[in-house]
Tab-separated table of C-alpha atoms in Angstrom:
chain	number	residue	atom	x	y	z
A	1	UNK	CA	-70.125	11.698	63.764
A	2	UNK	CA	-71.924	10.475	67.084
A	3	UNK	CA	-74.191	13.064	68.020
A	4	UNK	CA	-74.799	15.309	64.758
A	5	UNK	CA	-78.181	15.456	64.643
A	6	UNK	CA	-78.230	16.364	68.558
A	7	UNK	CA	-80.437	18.865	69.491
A	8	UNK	CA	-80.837	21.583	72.400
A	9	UNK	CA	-83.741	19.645	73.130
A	10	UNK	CA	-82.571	15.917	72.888
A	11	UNK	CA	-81.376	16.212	76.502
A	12	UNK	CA	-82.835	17.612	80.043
A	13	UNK	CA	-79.488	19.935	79.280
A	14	UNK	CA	-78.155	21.449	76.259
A	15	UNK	CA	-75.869	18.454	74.975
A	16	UNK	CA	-75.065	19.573	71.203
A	17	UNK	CA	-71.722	19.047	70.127
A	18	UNK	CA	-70.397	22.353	70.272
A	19	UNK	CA	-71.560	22.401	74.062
A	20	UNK	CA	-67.840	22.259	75.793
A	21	UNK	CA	-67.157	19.501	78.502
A	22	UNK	CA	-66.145	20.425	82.061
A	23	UNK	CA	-66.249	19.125	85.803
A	24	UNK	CA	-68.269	16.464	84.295
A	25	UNK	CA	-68.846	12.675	85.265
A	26	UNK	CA	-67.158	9.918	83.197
A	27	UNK	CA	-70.195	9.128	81.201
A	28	UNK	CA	-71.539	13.219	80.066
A	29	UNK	CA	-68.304	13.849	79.010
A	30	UNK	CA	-66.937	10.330	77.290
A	31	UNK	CA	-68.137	10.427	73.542
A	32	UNK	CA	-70.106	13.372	74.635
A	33	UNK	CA	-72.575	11.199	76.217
A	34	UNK	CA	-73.136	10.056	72.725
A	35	UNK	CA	-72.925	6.574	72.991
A	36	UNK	CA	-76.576	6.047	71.738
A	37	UNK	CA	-76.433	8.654	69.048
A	38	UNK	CA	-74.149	6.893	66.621
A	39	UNK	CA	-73.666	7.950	62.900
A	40	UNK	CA	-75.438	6.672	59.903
A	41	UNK	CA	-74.575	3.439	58.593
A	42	UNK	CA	-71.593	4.370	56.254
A	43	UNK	CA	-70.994	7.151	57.429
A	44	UNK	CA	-66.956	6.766	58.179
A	45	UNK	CA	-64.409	9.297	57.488
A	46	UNK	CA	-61.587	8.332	55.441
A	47	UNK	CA	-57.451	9.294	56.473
A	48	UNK	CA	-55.378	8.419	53.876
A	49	UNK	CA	-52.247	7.642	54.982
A	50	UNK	CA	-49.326	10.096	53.751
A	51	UNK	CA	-52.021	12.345	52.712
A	52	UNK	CA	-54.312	15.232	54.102
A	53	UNK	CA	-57.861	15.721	55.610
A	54	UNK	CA	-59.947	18.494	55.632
A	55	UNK	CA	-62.076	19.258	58.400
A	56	UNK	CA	-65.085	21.945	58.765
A	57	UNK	CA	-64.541	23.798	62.362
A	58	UNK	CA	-67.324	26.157	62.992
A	59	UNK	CA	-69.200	27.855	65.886
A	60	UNK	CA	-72.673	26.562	64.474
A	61	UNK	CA	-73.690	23.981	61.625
A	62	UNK	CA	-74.905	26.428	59.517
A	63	UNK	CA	-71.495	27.837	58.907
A	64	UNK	CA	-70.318	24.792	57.220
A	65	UNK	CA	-71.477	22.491	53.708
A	66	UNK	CA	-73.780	20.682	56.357
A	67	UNK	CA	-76.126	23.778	56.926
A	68	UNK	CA	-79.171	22.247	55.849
A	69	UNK	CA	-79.084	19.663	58.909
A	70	UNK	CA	-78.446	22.647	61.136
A	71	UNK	CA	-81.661	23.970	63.906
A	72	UNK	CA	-82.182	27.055	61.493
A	73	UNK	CA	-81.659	24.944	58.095
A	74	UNK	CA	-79.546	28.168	56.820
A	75	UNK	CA	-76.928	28.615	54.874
A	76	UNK	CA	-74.760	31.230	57.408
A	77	UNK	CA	-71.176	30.918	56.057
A	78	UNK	CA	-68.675	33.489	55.620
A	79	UNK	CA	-67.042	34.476	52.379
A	80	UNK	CA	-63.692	34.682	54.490
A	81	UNK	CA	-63.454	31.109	55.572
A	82	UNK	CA	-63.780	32.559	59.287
A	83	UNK	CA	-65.517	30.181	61.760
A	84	UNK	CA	-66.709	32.164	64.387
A	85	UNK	CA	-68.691	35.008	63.649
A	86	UNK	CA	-70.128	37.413	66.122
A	87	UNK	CA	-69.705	39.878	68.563
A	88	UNK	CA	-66.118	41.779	69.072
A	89	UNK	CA	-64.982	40.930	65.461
A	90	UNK	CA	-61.486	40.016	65.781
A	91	UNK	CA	-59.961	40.098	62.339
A	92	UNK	CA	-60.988	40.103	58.313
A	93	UNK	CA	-64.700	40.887	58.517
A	94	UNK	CA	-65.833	38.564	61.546
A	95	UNK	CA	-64.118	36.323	63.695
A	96	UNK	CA	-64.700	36.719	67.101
A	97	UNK	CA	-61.221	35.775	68.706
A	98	UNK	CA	-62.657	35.298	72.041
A	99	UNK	CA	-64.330	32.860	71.325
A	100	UNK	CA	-61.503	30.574	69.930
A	101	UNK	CA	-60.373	31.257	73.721
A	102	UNK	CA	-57.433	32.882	71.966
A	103	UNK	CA	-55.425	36.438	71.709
A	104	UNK	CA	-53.928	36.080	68.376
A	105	UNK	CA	-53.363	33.683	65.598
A	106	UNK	CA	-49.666	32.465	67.137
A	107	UNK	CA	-51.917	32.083	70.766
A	108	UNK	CA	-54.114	29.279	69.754
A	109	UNK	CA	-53.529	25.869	71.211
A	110	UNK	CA	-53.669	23.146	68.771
A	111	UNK	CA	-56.244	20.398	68.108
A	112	UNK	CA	-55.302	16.689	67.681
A	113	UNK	CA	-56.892	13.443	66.377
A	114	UNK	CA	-56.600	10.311	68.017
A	115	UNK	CA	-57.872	6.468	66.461
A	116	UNK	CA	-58.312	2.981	67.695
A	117	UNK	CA	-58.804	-0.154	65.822
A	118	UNK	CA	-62.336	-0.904	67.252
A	119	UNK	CA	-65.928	-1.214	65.901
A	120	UNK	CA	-67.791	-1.445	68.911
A	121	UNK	CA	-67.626	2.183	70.824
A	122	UNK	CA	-68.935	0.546	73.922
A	123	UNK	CA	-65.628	-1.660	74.064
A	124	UNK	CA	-63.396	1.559	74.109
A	125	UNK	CA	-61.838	2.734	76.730
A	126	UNK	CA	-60.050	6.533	77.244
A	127	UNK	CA	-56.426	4.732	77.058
A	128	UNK	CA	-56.903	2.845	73.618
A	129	UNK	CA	-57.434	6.207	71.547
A	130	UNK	CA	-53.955	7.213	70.541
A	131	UNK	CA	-53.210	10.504	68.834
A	132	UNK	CA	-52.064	10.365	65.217
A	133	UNK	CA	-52.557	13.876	63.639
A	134	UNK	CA	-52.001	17.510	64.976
A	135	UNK	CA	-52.850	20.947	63.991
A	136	UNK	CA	-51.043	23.641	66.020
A	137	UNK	CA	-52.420	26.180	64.571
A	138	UNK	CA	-55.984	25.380	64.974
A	139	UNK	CA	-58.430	26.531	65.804
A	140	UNK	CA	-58.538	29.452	63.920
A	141	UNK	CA	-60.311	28.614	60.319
A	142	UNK	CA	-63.203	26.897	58.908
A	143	UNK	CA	-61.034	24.190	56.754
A	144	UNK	CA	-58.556	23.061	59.151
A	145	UNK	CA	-56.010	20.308	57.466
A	146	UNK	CA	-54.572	17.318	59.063
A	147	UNK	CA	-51.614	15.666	57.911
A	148	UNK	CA	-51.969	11.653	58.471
A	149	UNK	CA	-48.373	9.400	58.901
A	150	UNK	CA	-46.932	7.870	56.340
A	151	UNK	CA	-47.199	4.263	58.137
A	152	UNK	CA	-50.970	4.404	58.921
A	153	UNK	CA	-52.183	0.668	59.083
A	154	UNK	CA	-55.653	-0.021	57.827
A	155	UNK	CA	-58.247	-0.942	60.596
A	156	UNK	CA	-58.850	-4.629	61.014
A	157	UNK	CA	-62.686	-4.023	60.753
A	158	UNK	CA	-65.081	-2.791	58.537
A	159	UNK	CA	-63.749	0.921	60.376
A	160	UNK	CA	-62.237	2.330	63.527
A	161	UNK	CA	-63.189	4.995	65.889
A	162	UNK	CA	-61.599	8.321	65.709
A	163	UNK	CA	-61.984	11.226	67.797
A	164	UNK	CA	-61.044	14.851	67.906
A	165	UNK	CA	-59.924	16.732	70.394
A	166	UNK	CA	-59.285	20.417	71.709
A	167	UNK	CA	-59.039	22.619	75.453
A	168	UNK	CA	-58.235	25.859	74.792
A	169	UNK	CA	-55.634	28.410	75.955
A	170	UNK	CA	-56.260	30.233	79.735
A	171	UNK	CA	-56.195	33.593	78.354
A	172	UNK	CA	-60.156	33.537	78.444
A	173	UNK	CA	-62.627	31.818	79.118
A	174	UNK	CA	-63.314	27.961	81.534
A	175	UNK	CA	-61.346	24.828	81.428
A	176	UNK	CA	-63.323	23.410	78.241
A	177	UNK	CA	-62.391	20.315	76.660
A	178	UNK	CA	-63.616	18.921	73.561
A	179	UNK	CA	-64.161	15.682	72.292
A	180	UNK	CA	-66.115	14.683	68.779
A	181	UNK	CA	-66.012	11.479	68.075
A	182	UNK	CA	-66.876	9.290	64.375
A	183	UNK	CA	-66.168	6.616	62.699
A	184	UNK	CA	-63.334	6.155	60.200
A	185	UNK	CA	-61.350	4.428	58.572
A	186	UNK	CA	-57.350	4.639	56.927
A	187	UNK	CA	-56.624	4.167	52.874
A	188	UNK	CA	-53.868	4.613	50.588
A	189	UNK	CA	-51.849	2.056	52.912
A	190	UNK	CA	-48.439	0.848	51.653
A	191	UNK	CA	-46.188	-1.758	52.620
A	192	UNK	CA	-44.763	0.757	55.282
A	193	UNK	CA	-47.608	0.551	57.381
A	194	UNK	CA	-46.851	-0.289	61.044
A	195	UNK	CA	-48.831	-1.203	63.916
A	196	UNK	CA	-49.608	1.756	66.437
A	197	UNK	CA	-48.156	1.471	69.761
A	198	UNK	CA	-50.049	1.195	72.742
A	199	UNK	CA	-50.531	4.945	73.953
A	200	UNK	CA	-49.098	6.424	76.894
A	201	UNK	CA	-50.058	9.551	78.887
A	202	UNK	CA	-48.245	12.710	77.576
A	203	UNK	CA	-45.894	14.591	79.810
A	204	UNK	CA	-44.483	18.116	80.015
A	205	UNK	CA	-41.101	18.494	78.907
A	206	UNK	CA	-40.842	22.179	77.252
A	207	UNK	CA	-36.953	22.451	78.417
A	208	UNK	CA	-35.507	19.013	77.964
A	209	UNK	CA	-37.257	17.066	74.919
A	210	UNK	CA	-35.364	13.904	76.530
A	211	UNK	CA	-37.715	13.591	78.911
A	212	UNK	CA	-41.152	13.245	76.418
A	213	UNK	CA	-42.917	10.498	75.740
A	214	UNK	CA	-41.122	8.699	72.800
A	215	UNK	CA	-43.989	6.465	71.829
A	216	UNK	CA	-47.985	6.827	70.758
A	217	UNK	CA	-49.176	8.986	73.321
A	218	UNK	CA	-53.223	9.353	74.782
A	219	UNK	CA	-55.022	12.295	74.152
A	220	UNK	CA	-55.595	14.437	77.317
A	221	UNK	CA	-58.426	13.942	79.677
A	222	UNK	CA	-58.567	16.909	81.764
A	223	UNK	CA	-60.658	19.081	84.720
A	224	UNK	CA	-63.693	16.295	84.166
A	225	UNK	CA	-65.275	15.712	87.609
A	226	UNK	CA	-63.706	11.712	87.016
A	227	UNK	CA	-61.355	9.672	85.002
A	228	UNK	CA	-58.751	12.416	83.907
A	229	UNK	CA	-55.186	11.262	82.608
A	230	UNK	CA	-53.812	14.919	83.682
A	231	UNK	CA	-53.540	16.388	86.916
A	232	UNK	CA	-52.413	20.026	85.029
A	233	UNK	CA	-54.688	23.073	87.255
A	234	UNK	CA	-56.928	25.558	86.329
A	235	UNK	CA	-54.074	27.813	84.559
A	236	UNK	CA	-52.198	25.249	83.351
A	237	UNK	CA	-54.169	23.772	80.653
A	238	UNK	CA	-52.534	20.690	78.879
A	239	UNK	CA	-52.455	21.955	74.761
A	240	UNK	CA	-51.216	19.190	71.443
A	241	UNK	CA	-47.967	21.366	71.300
A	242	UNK	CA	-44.343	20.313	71.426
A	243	UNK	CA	-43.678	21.058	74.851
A	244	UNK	CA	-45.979	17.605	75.432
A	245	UNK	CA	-44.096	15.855	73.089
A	246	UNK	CA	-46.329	16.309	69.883
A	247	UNK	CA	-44.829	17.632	66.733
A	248	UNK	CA	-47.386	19.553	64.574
A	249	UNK	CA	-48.644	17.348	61.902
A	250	UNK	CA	-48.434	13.952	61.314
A	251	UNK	CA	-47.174	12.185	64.726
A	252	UNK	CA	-45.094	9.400	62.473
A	253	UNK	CA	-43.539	8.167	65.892
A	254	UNK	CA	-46.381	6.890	67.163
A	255	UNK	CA	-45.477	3.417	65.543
A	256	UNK	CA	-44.271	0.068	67.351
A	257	UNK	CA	-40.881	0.038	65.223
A	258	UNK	CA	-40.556	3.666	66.274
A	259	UNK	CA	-37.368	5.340	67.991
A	260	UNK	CA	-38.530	8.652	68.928
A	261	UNK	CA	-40.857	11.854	68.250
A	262	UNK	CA	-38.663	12.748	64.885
A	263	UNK	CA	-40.661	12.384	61.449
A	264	UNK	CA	-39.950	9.578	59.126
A	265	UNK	CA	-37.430	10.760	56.894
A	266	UNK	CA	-37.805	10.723	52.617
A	267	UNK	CA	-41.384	10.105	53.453
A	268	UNK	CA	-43.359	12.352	50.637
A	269	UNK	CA	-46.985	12.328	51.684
A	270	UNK	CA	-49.929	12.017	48.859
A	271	UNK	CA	-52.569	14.848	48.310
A	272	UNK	CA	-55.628	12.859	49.019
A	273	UNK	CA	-57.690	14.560	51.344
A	274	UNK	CA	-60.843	14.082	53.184
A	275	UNK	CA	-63.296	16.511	54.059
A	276	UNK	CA	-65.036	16.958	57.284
A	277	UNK	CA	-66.900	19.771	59.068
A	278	UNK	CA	-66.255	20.533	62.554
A	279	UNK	CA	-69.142	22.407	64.914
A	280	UNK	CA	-69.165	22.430	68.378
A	281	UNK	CA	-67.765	19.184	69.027
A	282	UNK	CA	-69.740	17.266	65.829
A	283	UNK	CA	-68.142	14.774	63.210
A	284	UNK	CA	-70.285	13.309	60.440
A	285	UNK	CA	-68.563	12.534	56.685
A	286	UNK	CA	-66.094	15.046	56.561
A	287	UNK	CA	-66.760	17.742	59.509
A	288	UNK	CA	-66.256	18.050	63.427
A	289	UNK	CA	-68.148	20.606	65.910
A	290	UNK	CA	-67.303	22.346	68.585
A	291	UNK	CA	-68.014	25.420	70.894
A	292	UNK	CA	-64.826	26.601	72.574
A	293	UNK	CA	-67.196	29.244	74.671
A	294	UNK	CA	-69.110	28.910	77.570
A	295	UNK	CA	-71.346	26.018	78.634
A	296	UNK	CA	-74.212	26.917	77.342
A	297	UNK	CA	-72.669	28.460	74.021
A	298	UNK	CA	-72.252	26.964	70.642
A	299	UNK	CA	-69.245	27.979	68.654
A	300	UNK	CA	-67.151	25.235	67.363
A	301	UNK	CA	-63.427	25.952	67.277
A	302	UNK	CA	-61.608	25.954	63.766
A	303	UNK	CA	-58.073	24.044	63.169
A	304	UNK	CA	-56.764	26.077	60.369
A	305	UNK	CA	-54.231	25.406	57.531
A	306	UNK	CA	-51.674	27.658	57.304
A	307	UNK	CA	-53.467	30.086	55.236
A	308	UNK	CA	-55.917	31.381	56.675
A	309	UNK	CA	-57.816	32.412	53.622
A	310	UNK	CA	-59.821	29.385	52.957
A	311	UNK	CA	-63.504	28.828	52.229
A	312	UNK	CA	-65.841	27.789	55.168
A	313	UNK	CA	-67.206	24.636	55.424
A	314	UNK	CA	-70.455	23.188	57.341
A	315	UNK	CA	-69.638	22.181	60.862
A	316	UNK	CA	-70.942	19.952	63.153
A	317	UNK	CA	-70.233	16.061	61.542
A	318	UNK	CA	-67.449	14.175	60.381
A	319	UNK	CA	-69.284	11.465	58.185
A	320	UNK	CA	-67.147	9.135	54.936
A	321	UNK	CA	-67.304	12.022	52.681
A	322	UNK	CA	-63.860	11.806	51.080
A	323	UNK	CA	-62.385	14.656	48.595
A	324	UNK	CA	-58.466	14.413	49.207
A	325	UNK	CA	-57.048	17.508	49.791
A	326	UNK	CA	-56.395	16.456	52.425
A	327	UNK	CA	-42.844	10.043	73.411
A	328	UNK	CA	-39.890	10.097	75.427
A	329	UNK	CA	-41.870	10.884	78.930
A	330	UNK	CA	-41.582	13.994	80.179
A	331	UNK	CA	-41.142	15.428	83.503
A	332	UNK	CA	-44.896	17.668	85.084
A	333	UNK	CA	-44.539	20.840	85.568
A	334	UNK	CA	-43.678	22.090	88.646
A	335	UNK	CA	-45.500	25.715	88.707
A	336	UNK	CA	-43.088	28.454	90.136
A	337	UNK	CA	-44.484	31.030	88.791
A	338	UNK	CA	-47.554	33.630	89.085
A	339	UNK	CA	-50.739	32.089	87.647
A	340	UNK	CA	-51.569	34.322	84.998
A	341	UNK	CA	-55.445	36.346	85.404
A	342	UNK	CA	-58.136	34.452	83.571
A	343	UNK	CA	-59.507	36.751	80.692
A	344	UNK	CA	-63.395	37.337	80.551
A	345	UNK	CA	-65.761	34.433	79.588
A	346	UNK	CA	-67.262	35.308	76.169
A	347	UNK	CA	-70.372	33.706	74.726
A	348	UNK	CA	-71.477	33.111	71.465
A	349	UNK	CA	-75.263	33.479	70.241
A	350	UNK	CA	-76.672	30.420	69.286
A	351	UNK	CA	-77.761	30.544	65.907
């Protein structure tokens, strides 16, 4: 993943991947401002189509199978699978929910994963990446799952770019977006593999699913001091949910020869999956990283399968490690109602 071996010290300001992104110019928050902090050669995440990736989601490296490339080069996981340890232990031994920016399990917000079918990062743009995988019930463990379409095509080059992407809820904390970005690439592709559709802004449509965008939709780009695709305020955070359009799971209407946001039917997806480890907003072989706290805090944010019962992983990179395990437009919101009071900001030691 671009930036995984980023440092508190690498820039004049802390700049690791689980640092969140907010009210910040076009090139801080793009990539993270990780542009010249690419991944290893060969380092590309693999998404096999009709299958399942694994990804590491973490508050801190050294909770995931990367550890020994974290700052403190220790091994800090939980026996639990929980990713954010720490102060005001939410549930089974340690998680700090506050942290996820979330009051419950059925409160989190969802993560999503958006790709485009370029080599050169420097040649993408925020409307190419379109989103092609949700987890609406992340984050909330260390091995978060993503199910990949069906009708995946292969990248044209060597690899593509993929990205990752979560703002959390407004019951606590700032308007923090998060974007980890790596390299990867799509296998296991049949002869039902379509080309993806250019992407389209997403649009609220929670009462009348007529109204969302039918078609591969952008991920969001919101409260960043320039080039946001949503205009959604301070309480009104946009989330990868089905009121903007995006099922949870595989997004199998996000092809050119697709009619609508309703999964391909018969389609029986494969069990390969890919691991990655997610901390703060960090992807290297298998892993992504982010820190859904404050600005200065470094939790990374855990998509979760279903059960949340699963073994940690190291967070913090997203590299080609592969074990399989793996829009209609809708109509903005008008807000009518009260805006709801913002919970308390709680930060996360950096470990």
């Amino acid at each position: 993943m671009y930036g995984f071996n980023v440092t508190a010290q690498t820039f004049p300001y802390d700049n690791r991947p689980m640092t969140p992104l907010m009210n910040l110019p076009f090139e801080k928050w793009w990539f993270h401002g990780f542009l010249d902090y690419p991944p290893n050669d060969g380092d590309v995440f693999e998404f096999a189509a009709g299958g399942s990736a694994m990804m590491e989601v973490a508050c801190n490296k050294g909770l995931t199978s990367y550890w020994a490339s974290s700052e403190g080069s220790t091994d800090i996981r939980q026996a639990d699978g929980y990713p954010c340890p720490g102060p005001g232990q939410g549930y089974a031994a340690g998680l700090s929910q506050s942290s996820l920016h979330t009051t419950s399990y059925a409160d989190v917000a969802g993560t999503g994963i958006a790709i485009v079918d370029k080599m050169d990062p420097k040649t993408i743009v925020p409307s190419d990446f379109a989103v092609f995988t949700t987890n609406r019930t992340s984050p909330w463990v260390t091995e978060t799952y993503y199910q990949v379409p069906v009708a995946m095509p292969a990248c044209t080059g060597d690899y593509c770019h993929c990205a990752w992407f979560w703002i959390h809820n407004d019951d606590s904390g700032s308007e923090q977006n998060y974007m980890t970005a790596f390299r990867c690439k799509i296998t296991n592709v049949s002869s039902q593999a379509k080309k993806i559709a250019a992407a389209q802004v997403p649009r609220f449509c929670p009462n009348d699913p007529s109204n969302c965008t039918t078609t591969a939709m952008q991920p969001f780009y919101w409260y960043q001091a320039e080039q946001n695709n949503m205009p959604e305020g301070t309480y009104d955070p946009p989330m990868y949910q089905q009121k903007y359009g995006f099922n949870d799971g595989p997004q199998e209407y996000i092809f050119e020869t697709s009619s609508g946001n309703t999964a391909v039917s018969g389609a029986t997806p494969t069990t390969t999956a890919a691991t990655a480890a997610i901390t703060g907003t960090t992807i290297t072989n298998g892993g992504v990283t982010l820190d859904p706290v404050g600005a200065t805090s470094s939790q990374t944010a855990a998509a979760q399968s279903t059960t949340p019962a699963q073994p940690a992983a190291a967070a913090g990179s997203i590299t080609g490690s592969s074990t399989t395990k793996l829009t209609k437009q809708c109509k903005r919101r008008v807000k009518t109602d009260t805006p709801r009071k913002r919970g308390l900001l709680n930060r996360i030691p950096v470990f």
